[in-house]
């Protein structure tokens, strides 16, 4: 994965990192509250490939109250960001009953505006309203 970072734009520090992460979400038409980050060390993005990575000092657990969903964000989150989707996502898990399956893809479907889909490696897809992931949720 280190090869993917070549030629990337990198922001160090919490404020610059969060600002870059939010601007990437905005640019690709993804909800701004999708990645609740804390103590960001570095955020990077490679325009040519869409590869994005975020490094935080510690793991973050966040509850999206509108949908009562607990999500865990690892110290390193990475994936490929594209218009209305993040694929090959690593470092994000959503609690399902007693399990924490990894989320491998996040997509907003043009056929269902207002809906966001989370796909796990097991092929299970969960759909929620996009507004549940608005900034400040």
N, CA, C and O atoms as a MOPAC input file, in Angstrom:
PM7 MOZYME 1SCF
protein

 N      0.81700 1    -1.21000 1     0.00000 1
 C      0.00000 1     0.00000 1     0.00000 1
 C      0.85900 1     1.27100 1     0.00000 1
 O      0.39300 1     2.31600 1    -0.45400 1
 N      2.08000 1     1.20700 1     0.48900 1
 C      2.95200 1     2.38000 1     0.50100 1
 C      3.14600 1     2.95100 1    -0.90200 1
 O      3.23800 1     4.16700 1    -1.07200 1
 N      3.20700 1     2.06100 1    -1.92000 1
 C      3.38500 1     2.50300 1    -3.30500 1
 C      2.24700 1     3.43300 1    -3.72700 1
 O      2.43700 1     4.34700 1    -4.53000 1
 N      1.06400 1     3.18200 1    -3.17100 1
 C     -0.10100 1     3.98500 1    -3.53700 1
 C      0.03800 1     5.44900 1    -3.15100 1
 O     -0.63600 1     6.30500 1    -3.72400 1
 N      0.90800 1     5.75200 1    -2.18300 1
 C      1.04000 1     7.11800 1    -1.66700 1
 C      1.91800 1     8.01300 1    -2.53900 1
 O      1.96200 1     9.22700 1    -2.34300 1
 N      2.61600 1     7.41100 1    -3.50000 1
 C      3.53900 1     8.17500 1    -4.33100 1
 C      2.81700 1     9.29300 1    -5.08700 1
 O      1.79300 1     9.06800 1    -5.73300 1
 N      3.37300 1    10.49600 1    -4.99000 1
 C      2.79100 1    11.64100 1    -5.68200 1
 C      1.57600 1    12.22300 1    -4.98200 1
 O      0.86600 1    13.05400 1    -5.54800 1
 N      1.33500 1    11.78700 1    -3.75100 1
 C      0.15700 1    12.24900 1    -3.02400 1
 C      0.33700 1    13.61600 1    -2.37800 1
 O      1.45300 1    14.04700 1    -2.09000 1
 N     -0.78000 1    14.28000 1    -2.15900 1
 C     -0.82400 1    15.53100 1    -1.41100 1
 C     -1.00500 1    15.11000 1     0.04500 1
 O     -1.91700 1    14.34400 1     0.35300 1
 N     -0.15300 1    15.59800 1     0.94000 1
 C     -0.21500 1    15.17400 1     2.33700 1
 C     -0.37900 1    16.39300 1     3.23700 1
 O      0.31800 1    17.39500 1     3.07900 1
 N     -1.30600 1    16.29300 1     4.17900 1
 C     -1.49200 1    17.33500 1     5.20000 1
 C     -1.18600 1    16.70600 1     6.54200 1
 O     -1.71300 1    15.64400 1     6.87400 1
 N     -0.33700 1    17.35900 1     7.31100 1
 C      0.04000 1    16.85600 1     8.63900 1
 C     -0.67900 1    17.68600 1     9.70200 1
 O     -0.91800 1    18.88000 1     9.52200 1
 N     -1.01300 1    17.03600 1    10.79900 1
 C     -1.64600 1    17.74500 1    11.91000 1
 C     -3.16100 1    17.66300 1    11.83300 1
 O     -3.74100 1    17.47000 1    10.76500 1
 N     -3.78700 1    17.81600 1    12.99600 1
 C     -5.23700 1    17.61900 1    13.10700 1
 C     -6.04300 1    18.59600 1    12.24700 1
 O     -6.86000 1    18.16600 1    11.43300 1
 N     -5.82800 1    19.89300 1    12.41500 1
 C     -6.67900 1    20.87900 1    11.73300 1
 C     -6.57000 1    20.78500 1    10.21300 1
 O     -7.58200 1    20.73300 1     9.51500 1
 N     -5.33800 1    20.76200 1     9.70500 1
 C     -5.14700 1    20.66900 1     8.25500 1
 C     -5.65000 1    19.34200 1     7.71600 1
 O     -6.23400 1    19.28500 1     6.63400 1
 N     -5.42000 1    18.26000 1     8.48200 1
 C     -5.86400 1    16.93000 1     8.07200 1
 C     -7.37500 1    16.82700 1     7.97900 1
 O     -7.90600 1    16.32400 1     6.98900 1
 N     -8.07100 1    17.30200 1     9.00600 1
 C     -9.53800 1    17.25000 1     9.01900 1
 C    -10.08600 1    18.11600 1     7.88400 1
 O    -11.02700 1    17.72500 1     7.19300 1
 N     -9.49300 1    19.28300 1     7.69900 1
 C     -9.93600 1    20.18200 1     6.63000 1
 C     -9.81900 1    19.48300 1     5.26300 1
 O    -10.72100 1    19.57900 1     4.43100 1
 N     -8.70000 1    18.78400 1     5.04300 1
 C     -8.49600 1    18.08000 1     3.78300 1
 C     -9.47600 1    16.91600 1     3.63500 1
 O    -10.04900 1    16.72200 1     2.56300 1
 N     -9.67100 1    16.13900 1     4.70900 1
 C    -10.59800 1    14.99800 1     4.66100 1
 C    -12.01100 1    15.47200 1     4.31900 1
 O    -12.67900 1    14.87300 1     3.47700 1
 N    -12.46400 1    16.54100 1     4.96600 1
 C    -13.81300 1    17.06500 1     4.72200 1
 C    -13.92300 1    17.61400 1     3.29600 1
 O    -14.94700 1    17.43100 1     2.63800 1
 N    -12.86800 1    18.28500 1     2.81800 1
 C    -12.94100 1    18.82200 1     1.45900 1
 C    -12.97200 1    17.69100 1     0.42300 1
 O    -13.60100 1    17.83700 1    -0.62500 1
 N    -12.29900 1    16.56400 1     0.70300 1
 C    -12.36600 1    15.40600 1    -0.20200 1
 C    -13.78400 1    14.81700 1    -0.21200 1
 O    -14.32200 1    14.50200 1    -1.27300 1
 N    -14.38000 1    14.67200 1     0.97300 1
 C    -15.74800 1    14.15400 1     1.04900 1
 C    -16.69300 1    15.05700 1     0.25000 1
 O    -17.53900 1    14.57400 1    -0.50300 1
 N    -16.53900 1    16.36300 1     0.42200 1
 C    -17.37300 1    17.33400 1    -0.28600 1
 C    -17.15900 1    17.21500 1    -1.80700 1
 O    -18.11800 1    17.17000 1    -2.57700 1
 N    -15.89200 1    17.16600 1    -2.21800 1
 C    -15.54600 1    17.08900 1    -3.64400 1
 C    -16.16800 1    15.86600 1    -4.31700 1
 O    -16.59000 1    15.93400 1    -5.47200 1
 N    -16.22200 1    14.74700 1    -3.58700 1
 C    -16.75000 1    13.50800 1    -4.16600 1
 C    -18.21000 1    13.25600 1    -3.80000 1
 O    -18.71900 1    12.14600 1    -3.95400 1
 N    -18.88300 1    14.31500 1    -3.30800 1
 C    -20.31900 1    14.27400 1    -3.01500 1
 C    -20.68600 1    13.20000 1    -1.99400 1
 O    -21.69600 1    12.50800 1    -2.12600 1
 N    -19.83200 1    13.08100 1    -0.96300 1
 C    -20.09900 1    12.16900 1     0.15100 1
 C    -20.43600 1    13.00900 1     1.38200 1
 O    -19.97600 1    14.14500 1     1.48800 1
 N    -21.23800 1    12.47100 1     2.32300 1
 C    -21.62500 1    13.26200 1     3.50000 1
 C    -20.40300 1    13.64600 1     4.35200 1
 O    -19.51400 1    12.83100 1     4.59800 1
 N    -20.39000 1    14.90300 1     4.78800 1
 C    -19.23900 1    15.44100 1     5.52200 1
 C    -19.02300 1    14.80500 1     6.88800 1
 O    -17.91900 1    14.88000 1     7.42700 1
 N    -20.03500 1    14.19000 1     7.45500 1
 C    -19.90200 1    13.57200 1     8.76900 1
 C    -19.54700 1    12.09000 1     8.70400 1
 O    -19.56800 1    11.39900 1     9.72200 1
 N    -19.22300 1    11.60700 1     7.51700 1
 C    -18.93800 1    10.18500 1     7.31000 1
 C    -17.71100 1     9.70800 1     8.08300 1
 O    -17.65500 1     8.55300 1     8.50500 1
 N    -16.72900 1    10.59000 1     8.27100 1
 C    -15.48600 1    10.22600 1     8.95000 1
 C    -15.27400 1    11.11000 1    10.18600 1
 O    -14.55200 1    12.10400 1    10.10900 1
 N    -15.88800 1    10.76400 1    11.31900 1
 C    -15.66100 1    11.55500 1    12.53000 1
 C    -14.25400 1    11.26600 1    13.05600 1
 O    -14.01200 1    10.20200 1    13.62500 1
 N    -13.33700 1    12.19700 1    12.87000 1
 C    -11.92300 1    11.96800 1    13.17200 1
 C    -11.50800 1    12.65800 1    14.46200 1
 O    -12.09300 1    13.66800 1    14.85300 1
 N    -10.49600 1    12.10700 1    15.11800 1
 C     -9.94400 1    12.70900 1    16.33200 1
 C     -8.43100 1    12.56100 1    16.30900 1
 O     -7.91100 1    11.52700 1    15.89000 1
 N     -7.72400 1    13.58800 1    16.75600 1
 C     -6.25700 1    13.53200 1    16.85800 1
 C     -5.60700 1    13.04600 1    15.56500 1
 O     -4.82700 1    12.09400 1    15.56700 1
 N     -5.93900 1    13.71100 1    14.46600 1
 C     -5.41200 1    13.33500 1    13.15700 1
 C     -3.92400 1    13.65100 1    13.07700 1
 O     -3.48500 1    14.73900 1    13.45200 1
 N     -3.16000 1    12.69000 1    12.58500 1
 C     -1.71600 1    12.84300 1    12.40500 1
 C     -1.44100 1    13.26500 1    10.96000 1
 O     -0.64100 1    14.16500 1    10.70500 1
 N     -2.12700 1    12.59200 1    10.01100 1
 C     -1.84400 1    12.82400 1     8.59400 1
 C     -3.03400 1    12.41000 1     7.73800 1
 O     -3.70900 1    11.42000 1     8.01900 1
 N     -3.27700 1    13.19000 1     6.68800 1
 C     -4.26700 1    12.83000 1     5.67900 1
 C     -3.58800 1    12.99400 1     4.33100 1
 O     -2.91300 1    13.99300 1     4.08100 1
 N     -3.77200 1    12.00200 1     3.46000 1
 C     -3.15500 1    12.09000 1     2.14000 1
 C     -4.10900 1    11.65800 1     1.05300 1
 O     -5.05600 1    10.90600 1     1.28200 1
 N     -3.83000 1    12.16000 1    -0.14800 1
 C     -4.68000 1    11.85900 1    -1.29800 1
 C     -3.85000 1    11.90700 1    -2.57200 1
 O     -3.08700 1    12.84800 1    -2.79000 1
 N     -4.00300 1    10.88600 1    -3.41300 1
 C     -3.30800 1    10.83600 1    -4.69900 1
 C     -4.35600 1    11.05300 1    -5.78500 1
 O     -5.19200 1    10.18600 1    -6.04100 1
 N     -4.29700 1    12.22400 1    -6.42000 1
 C     -5.30500 1    12.59800 1    -7.41000 1
 C     -5.39500 1    11.59700 1    -8.57300 1
 O     -6.49600 1    11.28800 1    -9.03000 1
 N     -4.27600 1    11.09700 1    -9.04500 1
 C     -4.26900 1    10.19700 1   -10.19600 1
 C     -4.98700 1     8.87500 1    -9.98300 1
 O     -5.57000 1     8.33200 1   -10.92200 1
 N     -4.95400 1     8.34900 1    -8.76300 1
 C     -5.54000 1     7.02200 1    -8.48700 1
 C     -6.77400 1     7.09200 1    -7.59500 1
 O     -7.55900 1     6.14500 1    -7.55300 1
 N     -6.95500 1     8.20800 1    -6.87700 1
 C     -8.06500 1     8.31700 1    -5.94100 1
 C     -7.73900 1     7.71900 1    -4.57000 1
 O     -8.59700 1     7.66800 1    -3.68900 1
 N     -6.49100 1     7.26500 1    -4.39800 1
 C     -6.11000 1     6.65400 1    -3.11900 1
 C     -6.06500 1     7.71300 1    -2.02900 1
 O     -5.47300 1     8.77800 1    -2.20200 1
 N     -6.69900 1     7.40300 1    -0.90100 1
 C     -6.77300 1     8.32900 1     0.22400 1
 C     -6.40600 1     7.57400 1     1.49400 1
 O     -6.76600 1     6.40800 1     1.65500 1
 N     -5.68900 1     8.24000 1     2.39500 1
 C     -5.39100 1     7.61200 1     3.67800 1
 C     -5.48500 1     8.64600 1     4.79500 1
 O     -5.24100 1     9.83600 1     4.59400 1
 N     -5.84400 1     8.15600 1     5.96900 1
 C     -5.97100 1     8.99900 1     7.16500 1
 C     -5.29100 1     8.24700 1     8.30400 1
 O     -5.55600 1     7.06400 1     8.52100 1
 N     -4.41300 1     8.94000 1     9.02800 1
 C     -3.76700 1     8.34500 1    10.19600 1
 C     -4.19400 1     9.16700 1    11.41500 1
 O     -4.07800 1    10.39300 1    11.42400 1
 N     -4.69100 1     8.46700 1    12.44700 1
 C     -5.09800 1     9.11100 1    13.69500 1
 C     -4.25400 1     8.54100 1    14.83100 1
 O     -3.71500 1     7.44100 1    14.71700 1
 N     -4.14100 1     9.29400 1    15.93200 1
 C     -3.35800 1     8.80500 1    17.06900 1
 C     -4.00800 1     7.61000 1    17.73800 1
 O     -3.31800 1     6.71900 1    18.23400 1
 N     -5.34800 1     7.58700 1    17.75200 1
 C     -6.02800 1     6.46000 1    18.39800 1
 C     -7.30900 1     6.11000 1    17.64100 1
 O     -7.83700 1     6.89800 1    16.85600 1
 N     -7.78100 1     4.90500 1    17.90900 1
 C     -9.02900 1     4.42100 1    17.33900 1
 C    -10.18500 1     5.30100 1    17.81500 1
 O    -10.16700 1     5.79400 1    18.94300 1
 N    -11.17900 1     5.49900 1    16.96900 1
 C    -12.33800 1     6.31200 1    17.34600 1
 C    -13.59600 1     5.46000 1    17.17600 1
 O    -13.78500 1     4.81200 1    16.14600 1
 N    -14.45400 1     5.47100 1    18.20300 1
 C    -15.77300 1     4.85700 1    18.06700 1
 C    -16.78700 1     5.98300 1    18.07300 1
 O    -16.74600 1     6.87000 1    18.92500 1
 N    -17.69400 1     5.93900 1    17.11600 1
 C    -18.67800 1     7.01300 1    16.98300 1
 C    -20.06200 1     6.41000 1    16.77400 1
 O    -20.24200 1     5.49700 1    15.96900 1
 N    -21.03900 1     6.93800 1    17.51700 1
 C    -22.41000 1     6.47500 1    17.29900 1
 C    -23.14100 1     7.49400 1    16.43900 1
 O    -23.21700 1     8.67600 1    16.77500 1
 N    -23.68000 1     7.01000 1    15.31400 1
 C    -24.53400 1     7.84800 1    14.48000 1
 C    -25.92600 1     7.71800 1    15.07700 1
 O    -26.62000 1     6.72300 1    14.86400 1
 N    -26.32400 1     8.74000 1    15.82800 1
 C    -27.52900 1     8.67900 1    16.65400 1
 C    -28.81100 1     8.47200 1    15.85000 1
 O    -29.70000 1     7.73200 1    16.27300 1
 N    -28.90600 1     9.12400 1    14.69200 1
 C    -30.13200 1     9.04200 1    13.89400 1
 C    -30.47200 1     7.59400 1    13.51100 1
 O    -31.64300 1     7.24300 1    13.37000 1
 N    -29.43900 1     6.76100 1    13.34500 1
 C    -29.66500 1     5.36500 1    12.92400 1
 C    -29.21000 1     4.37400 1    14.00100 1
 O    -29.21100 1     3.16400 1    13.77400 1
 N    -28.81900 1     4.89400 1    15.17900 1
 C    -28.34900 1     4.05300 1    16.29900 1
 C    -27.30600 1     3.03500 1    15.85000 1
 O    -27.42500 1     1.84100 1    16.12700 1
 N    -26.28100 1     3.52400 1    15.15100 1
 C    -25.24700 1     2.63200 1    14.61600 1
 C    -23.89400 1     3.05900 1    15.16900 1
 O    -23.48300 1     4.21200 1    15.03600 1
 N    -23.20000 1     2.08800 1    15.80300 1
 C    -21.87000 1     2.33200 1    16.34400 1
 C    -20.83500 1     1.92400 1    15.29400 1
 O    -20.86600 1     0.80900 1    14.77300 1
 N    -19.91800 1     2.85000 1    14.99500 1
 C    -18.89700 1     2.60500 1    13.97900 1
 C    -17.52500 1     2.83900 1    14.58600 1
 O    -17.32300 1     3.78600 1    15.34600 1
 N    -16.58500 1     1.96800 1    14.24300 1
 C    -15.22100 1     2.05100 1    14.74700 1
 C    -14.28600 1     2.45600 1    13.60300 1
 O    -14.32400 1     1.87800 1    12.51700 1
 N    -13.44600 1     3.46300 1    13.87200 1
 C    -12.47000 1     3.95800 1    12.89900 1
 C    -11.08700 1     3.67000 1    13.45100 1
 O    -10.72300 1     4.17100 1    14.51500 1
 N    -10.31600 1     2.86800 1    12.73700 1
 C     -8.99200 1     2.45700 1    13.17100 1
 C     -8.00200 1     3.61700 1    13.12300 1
 O     -8.32900 1     4.70200 1    12.64200 1
 N     -6.78200 1     3.37900 1    13.62900 1
 C     -5.74800 1     4.42200 1    13.59800 1
 C     -5.33600 1     4.72800 1    12.16000 1
 O     -4.84900 1     5.82100 1    11.87300 1
 N     -5.52900 1     3.76700 1    11.25600 1
 C     -5.27600 1     4.04400 1     9.83900 1
 C     -6.48600 1     3.62600 1     9.01400 1
 O     -6.93700 1     2.48200 1     9.07000 1
 N     -6.99700 1     4.58400 1     8.25000 1
 C     -8.13800 1     4.36000 1     7.36600 1
 C     -7.62700 1     4.62400 1     5.96000 1
 O     -6.97300 1     5.63800 1     5.71700 1
 N     -7.92000 1     3.72100 1     5.03100 1
 C     -7.46600 1     3.94600 1     3.66100 1
 C     -8.43400 1     3.33200 1     2.67500 1
 O     -9.17500 1     2.40300 1     2.99800 1
 N     -8.41500 1     3.86900 1     1.46200 1
 C     -9.28900 1     3.36300 1     0.42200 1
 C     -9.17200 1     4.23800 1    -0.81100 1
 O     -8.35500 1     5.15700 1    -0.86500 1
 N    -10.00100 1     3.93800 1    -1.79900 1
 C     -9.99500 1     4.69100 1    -3.05000 1
 C    -11.29400 1     5.46500 1    -3.15100 1
 O    -12.37900 1     4.88300 1    -3.15900 1
 N    -11.17600 1     6.77700 1    -3.22700 1
 C    -12.35100 1     7.63100 1    -3.25400 1
 C    -12.63100 1     8.06000 1    -4.69200 1
 O    -11.72300 1     8.35200 1    -5.47100 1
 N    -13.92000 1     8.08500 1    -5.00900 1
 C    -14.38800 1     8.38100 1    -6.35200 1
 C    -15.71100 1     9.12400 1    -6.17000 1
 O    -16.18700 1     9.26100 1    -5.04300 1
 N    -16.30300 1     9.59700 1    -7.24500 1
 C    -17.56800 1    10.30900 1    -7.10700 1
 C    -18.61600 1     9.41100 1    -6.44700 1
 O    -18.95400 1     8.34500 1    -6.96200 1
 N    -19.11700 1     9.85900 1    -5.30700 1
 C    -20.17500 1     9.19200 1    -4.54400 1
 C    -19.81100 1     7.79200 1    -4.05700 1
 O    -20.70400 1     6.98800 1    -3.78800 1
 N    -18.48900 1     7.47500 1    -3.93400 1
 C    -18.14300 1     6.15800 1    -3.39100 1
 C    -16.71300 1     6.10200 1    -2.86700 1
 O    -15.83100 1     6.84900 1    -3.29000 1
 N    -16.53000 1     5.18100 1    -1.92700 1
 C    -15.19400 1     4.82800 1    -1.43600 1
 C    -15.12900 1     3.31400 1    -1.56000 1
 O    -15.98100 1     2.60900 1    -1.01900 1
 N    -14.12400 1     2.80900 1    -2.27000 1
 C    -14.00700 1     1.35600 1    -2.41900 1
 C    -12.67400 1     0.88600 1    -1.86400 1
 O    -11.76800 1     1.68000 1    -1.61400 1
 N    -12.57300 1    -0.46300 1    -1.67200 1
 C    -11.39100 1    -1.08500 1    -1.07200 1
 C    -11.05100 1    -0.40300 1     0.25500 1
 O     -9.88300 1    -0.19000 1     0.58000 1
 N    -12.08600 1    -0.06900 1     1.00400 1
 C    -11.93800 1     0.63900 1     2.27200 1
 C    -11.36900 1    -0.29300 1     3.33700 1
 O    -11.77600 1    -1.45000 1     3.44600 1
 N    -10.42600 1     0.22200 1     4.11700 1
 C     -9.83000 1    -0.52600 1     5.22500 1
 C     -9.82400 1     0.38700 1     6.45100 1
 O     -9.60700 1     1.59400 1     6.34000 1
 N    -10.06800 1    -0.21200 1     7.62800 1
 C     -9.98900 1     0.55600 1     8.87200 1
 C    -11.31300 1     1.05000 1     9.42300 1
 O    -11.33400 1     1.79600 1    10.40200 1
 N    -12.43500 1     0.64100 1     8.80000 1
 C    -13.76200 1     1.05700 1     9.27900 1
 C    -14.60000 1    -0.19500 1     9.53000 1
 O    -14.70700 1    -1.06900 1     8.67000 1
 N    -15.19700 1    -0.26600 1    10.73800 1
 C    -16.06100 1    -1.40200 1    11.09500 1
 C    -17.34900 1    -0.86300 1    11.69500 1
 O    -17.34400 1     0.15200 1    12.39100 1
 N    -18.45800 1    -1.55200 1    11.41900 1
 C    -19.75800 1    -1.15600 1    11.97300 1
 C    -20.28000 1    -2.29000 1    12.83400 1
 O    -20.24100 1    -3.45300 1    12.43200 1
 N    -20.76500 1    -1.95600 1    14.00900 1
 C    -21.24200 1    -3.00800 1    14.91900 1
 C    -22.58400 1    -3.55900 1    14.45100 1
 O    -23.54000 1    -2.81900 1    14.22100 1
 N    -22.62000 1    -4.88400 1    14.31900 1
 C    -23.84800 1    -5.61100 1    13.96600 1
 C    -24.05400 1    -6.66300 1    15.04100 1
 O    -23.28600 1    -7.62300 1    15.11600 1
 N    -25.05900 1    -6.50700 1    15.86200 1
 C    -25.29600 1    -7.40200 1    16.99600 1
 C    -24.01900 1    -7.47300 1    17.83800 1
 O    -23.63900 1    -6.47000 1    18.44200 1
 N    -23.34700 1    -8.62800 1    17.89400 1
 C    -22.12900 1    -8.73100 1    18.70800 1
 C    -20.85400 1    -8.68300 1    17.85400 1
 O    -19.74700 1    -8.76200 1    18.38700 1
 N    -21.00600 1    -8.55600 1    16.55400 1
 C    -19.86600 1    -8.59500 1    15.63200 1
 C    -19.47300 1    -7.20800 1    15.13300 1
 O    -20.26700 1    -6.26800 1    15.17600 1
 N    -18.24000 1    -7.10000 1    14.66000 1
 C    -17.73400 1    -5.85800 1    14.07200 1
 C    -17.23800 1    -6.15100 1    12.64900 1
 O    -16.02800 1    -6.16900 1    12.42300 1
 N    -18.14000 1    -6.38000 1    11.68600 1
 C    -17.66900 1    -6.65200 1    10.32800 1
 C    -17.05200 1    -5.39900 1     9.69600 1
 O    -17.56100 1    -4.29400 1     9.88000 1
 N    -15.94400 1    -5.57800 1     8.94500 1
 C    -15.32500 1    -4.44200 1     8.27000 1
 C    -16.20600 1    -3.93100 1     7.12700 1
 O    -16.84900 1    -4.71000 1     6.42400 1
 N    -16.21900 1    -2.63000 1     6.96300 1
 C    -16.93400 1    -2.00700 1     5.84900 1
 C    -15.93400 1    -1.88900 1     4.70700 1
 O    -14.87700 1    -1.28200 1     4.87600 1
 N    -16.25200 1    -2.46100 1     3.54100 1
 C    -15.29500 1    -2.44700 1     2.43600 1
 C    -15.64000 1    -1.43500 1     1.35400 1
 O    -14.78400 1    -1.05700 1     0.55400 1
 N    -16.90300 1    -0.99400 1     1.32900 1
 C    -17.30400 1    -0.03400 1     0.29900 1
 C    -18.46200 1     0.81800 1     0.78600 1
 O    -19.35200 1     0.33500 1     1.48600 1
 N    -18.44200 1     2.09500 1     0.40800 1
 C    -19.52000 1     3.02900 1     0.73900 1
 C    -19.93100 1     3.67500 1    -0.58400 1
 O    -19.09200 1     4.20200 1    -1.31400 1
 N    -21.22500 1     3.63000 1    -0.88300 1
 C    -21.70000 1     4.15600 1    -2.16400 1
 C    -22.99700 1     4.93000 1    -1.98300 1
 O    -23.86600 1     4.53500 1    -1.20600 1
 N    -23.11700 1     6.03100 1    -2.70500 1
 C    -24.40000 1     6.73100 1    -2.81500 1
 C    -24.90500 1     6.43900 1    -4.21200 1
 O    -24.23100 1     6.72900 1    -5.20100 1
 N    -26.09100 1     5.86700 1    -4.28800 1
 C    -26.66900 1     5.41000 1    -5.54500 1
 C    -27.47000 1     6.53100 1    -6.20200 1
 O    -28.33800 1     7.13100 1    -5.56700 1
 N    -27.18000 1     6.81400 1    -7.47300 1
 C    -27.93500 1     7.83500 1    -8.20000 1
 C    -29.40600 1     7.44900 1    -8.36000 1
 O    -30.27100 1     8.31900 1    -8.45700 1
 N    -29.68800 1     6.13900 1    -8.38600 1
 C    -31.06600 1     5.67700 1    -8.55600 1
 C    -31.88100 1     5.86400 1    -7.27600 1
 O    -33.11000 1     5.91700 1    -7.31400 1
 N    -31.17500 1     5.96500 1    -6.13300 1
 C    -31.85700 1     6.15700 1    -4.84700 1
 C    -31.24200 1     7.36400 1    -4.14200 1
 O    -30.54800 1     7.19700 1    -3.14000 1
 N    -31.48400 1     8.57500 1    -4.64700 1
 C    -30.88600 1     9.74200 1    -3.99000 1
 C    -31.35900 1     9.81200 1    -2.53700 1
 O    -32.50800 1     9.49300 1    -2.23000 1
 N    -30.46900 1    10.22900 1    -1.66300 1
 C    -30.82700 1    10.28700 1    -0.25800 1
 C    -30.50600 1     9.00400 1     0.48800 1
 O    -30.71400 1     8.92700 1     1.69900 1
 N    -30.00100 1     7.99000 1    -0.21700 1
 C    -29.63800 1     6.72100 1     0.42200 1
 C    -28.13300 1     6.47100 1     0.25100 1
 O    -27.54900 1     6.76200 1    -0.79200 1
 N    -27.53000 1     5.92300 1     1.31200 1
 C    -26.10900 1     5.57300 1     1.26300 1
 C    -25.97900 1     4.09500 1     1.63000 1
 O    -26.61400 1     3.62400 1     2.57400 1
 N    -25.14700 1     3.36700 1     0.87400 1
 C    -25.00500 1     1.92200 1     1.04900 1
 C    -23.62500 1     1.58600 1     1.60200 1
 O    -22.61100 1     2.11000 1     1.14100 1
 N    -23.60400 1     0.70400 1     2.59600 1
 C    -22.35500 1     0.23400 1     3.20100 1
 C    -22.25000 1    -1.25700 1     2.93500 1
 O    -23.12100 1    -2.02800 1     3.33900 1
 N    -21.18700 1    -1.66300 1     2.25600 1
 C    -21.00400 1    -3.07400 1     1.91800 1
 C    -19.86400 1    -3.64100 1     2.75200 1
 O    -18.80700 1    -3.02600 1     2.88500 1
 N    -20.10200 1    -4.84700 1     3.32100 1
 C    -19.04600 1    -5.51500 1     4.08500 1
 C    -18.34900 1    -6.52400 1     3.18000 1
 O    -18.83900 1    -6.84600 1     2.09700 1
 N    -17.20200 1    -7.01800 1     3.63600 1
 C    -16.45400 1    -8.00500 1     2.86500 1
 C    -17.26600 1    -9.27300 1     2.63900 1
 O    -17.04800 1    -9.98700 1     1.66000 1
 N    -18.19500 1    -9.55100 1     3.53600 1
 C    -19.04100 1   -10.73700 1     3.40900 1
 C    -20.12400 1   -10.54100 1     2.34800 1
 O    -20.90200 1   -11.45300 1     2.07000 1
 N    -20.16700 1    -9.34400 1     1.75700 1
 C    -21.14700 1    -9.07600 1     0.70700 1
 C    -22.48500 1    -8.57200 1     1.22200 1
 O    -23.42800 1    -8.39800 1     0.45000 1
 N    -22.56800 1    -8.33900 1     2.52000 1
 C    -23.80900 1    -7.82900 1     3.10800 1
 C    -23.83300 1    -6.31700 1     2.92000 1
 O    -22.84900 1    -5.63300 1     3.20000 1
 N    -24.96800 1    -5.80100 1     2.44200 1
 C    -25.09600 1    -4.35900 1     2.23900 1
 C    -26.18500 1    -3.81300 1     3.14800 1
 O    -27.27800 1    -4.37200 1     3.23800 1
 N    -25.87000 1    -2.71800 1     3.81700 1
 C    -26.84900 1    -2.01700 1     4.65100 1
 C    -27.06700 1    -0.64100 1     4.02500 1
 O    -26.12400 1    -0.00900 1     3.54900 1
 N    -28.32700 1    -0.18100 1     4.03200 1
 C    -28.66600 1     1.10900 1     3.43800 1
 C    -29.25400 1     2.02300 1     4.50900 1
 O    -30.08300 1     1.60300 1     5.31600 1
 N    -28.81200 1     3.27300 1     4.50300 1
 C    -29.27500 1     4.26200 1     5.47800 1
 C    -29.55100 1     5.58100 1     4.77200 1
 O    -29.09900 1     5.79300 1     3.64700 1
 N    -30.30500 1     6.48500 1     5.44000 1
 C    -30.48100 1     7.81900 1     4.86300 1
 C    -29.16000 1     8.59900 1     4.91500 1
 O    -28.44800 1     8.54700 1     5.91900 1
 N    -28.84000 1     9.30600 1     3.85500 1
 C    -27.60400 1    10.08300 1     3.78400 1
 C    -27.51300 1    11.09600 1     4.92700 1
 O    -26.43000 1    11.33400 1     5.46300 1
 N    -28.65700 1    11.69800 1     5.30100 1
 C    -28.61500 1    12.75100 1     6.33400 1
 C    -28.13700 1    12.23800 1     7.69300 1
 O    -27.75000 1    13.03700 1     8.54600 1
 N    -28.15700 1    10.91800 1     7.91000 1
 C    -27.64400 1    10.36000 1     9.16200 1
 C    -26.14200 1    10.59500 1     9.29800 1
 O    -25.59200 1    10.48700 1    10.39400 1
 N    -25.47100 1    10.92100 1     8.17500 1
 C    -24.01700 1    11.11700 1     8.16900 1
 C    -23.63600 1    12.56500 1     7.86100 1
 O    -22.49900 1    12.84900 1     7.48500 1
 N    -24.59000 1    13.46800 1     8.02300 1
 C    -24.30300 1    14.89000 1     7.81000 1
 C    -23.32600 1    15.36600 1     8.89300 1
 O    -23.22300 1    14.75100 1     9.95400 1
 N    -22.62600 1    16.44200 1     8.62400 1
 C    -21.68500 1    16.99700 1     9.60100 1
 C    -22.42200 1    17.26000 1    10.90800 1
 O    -23.52700 1    17.80300 1    10.90800 1
 N    -21.80500 1    16.87100 1    12.02100 1
 C    -22.39100 1    17.12700 1    13.33800 1
 C    -23.33300 1    16.03400 1    13.82700 1
 O    -23.88300 1    16.15400 1    14.92200 1
 N    -23.53400 1    14.98000 1    13.05600 1
 C    -24.45000 1    13.90100 1    13.49000 1
 C    -23.77600 1    12.98600 1    14.47300 1
 O    -24.38900 1    12.02800 1    14.94400 1

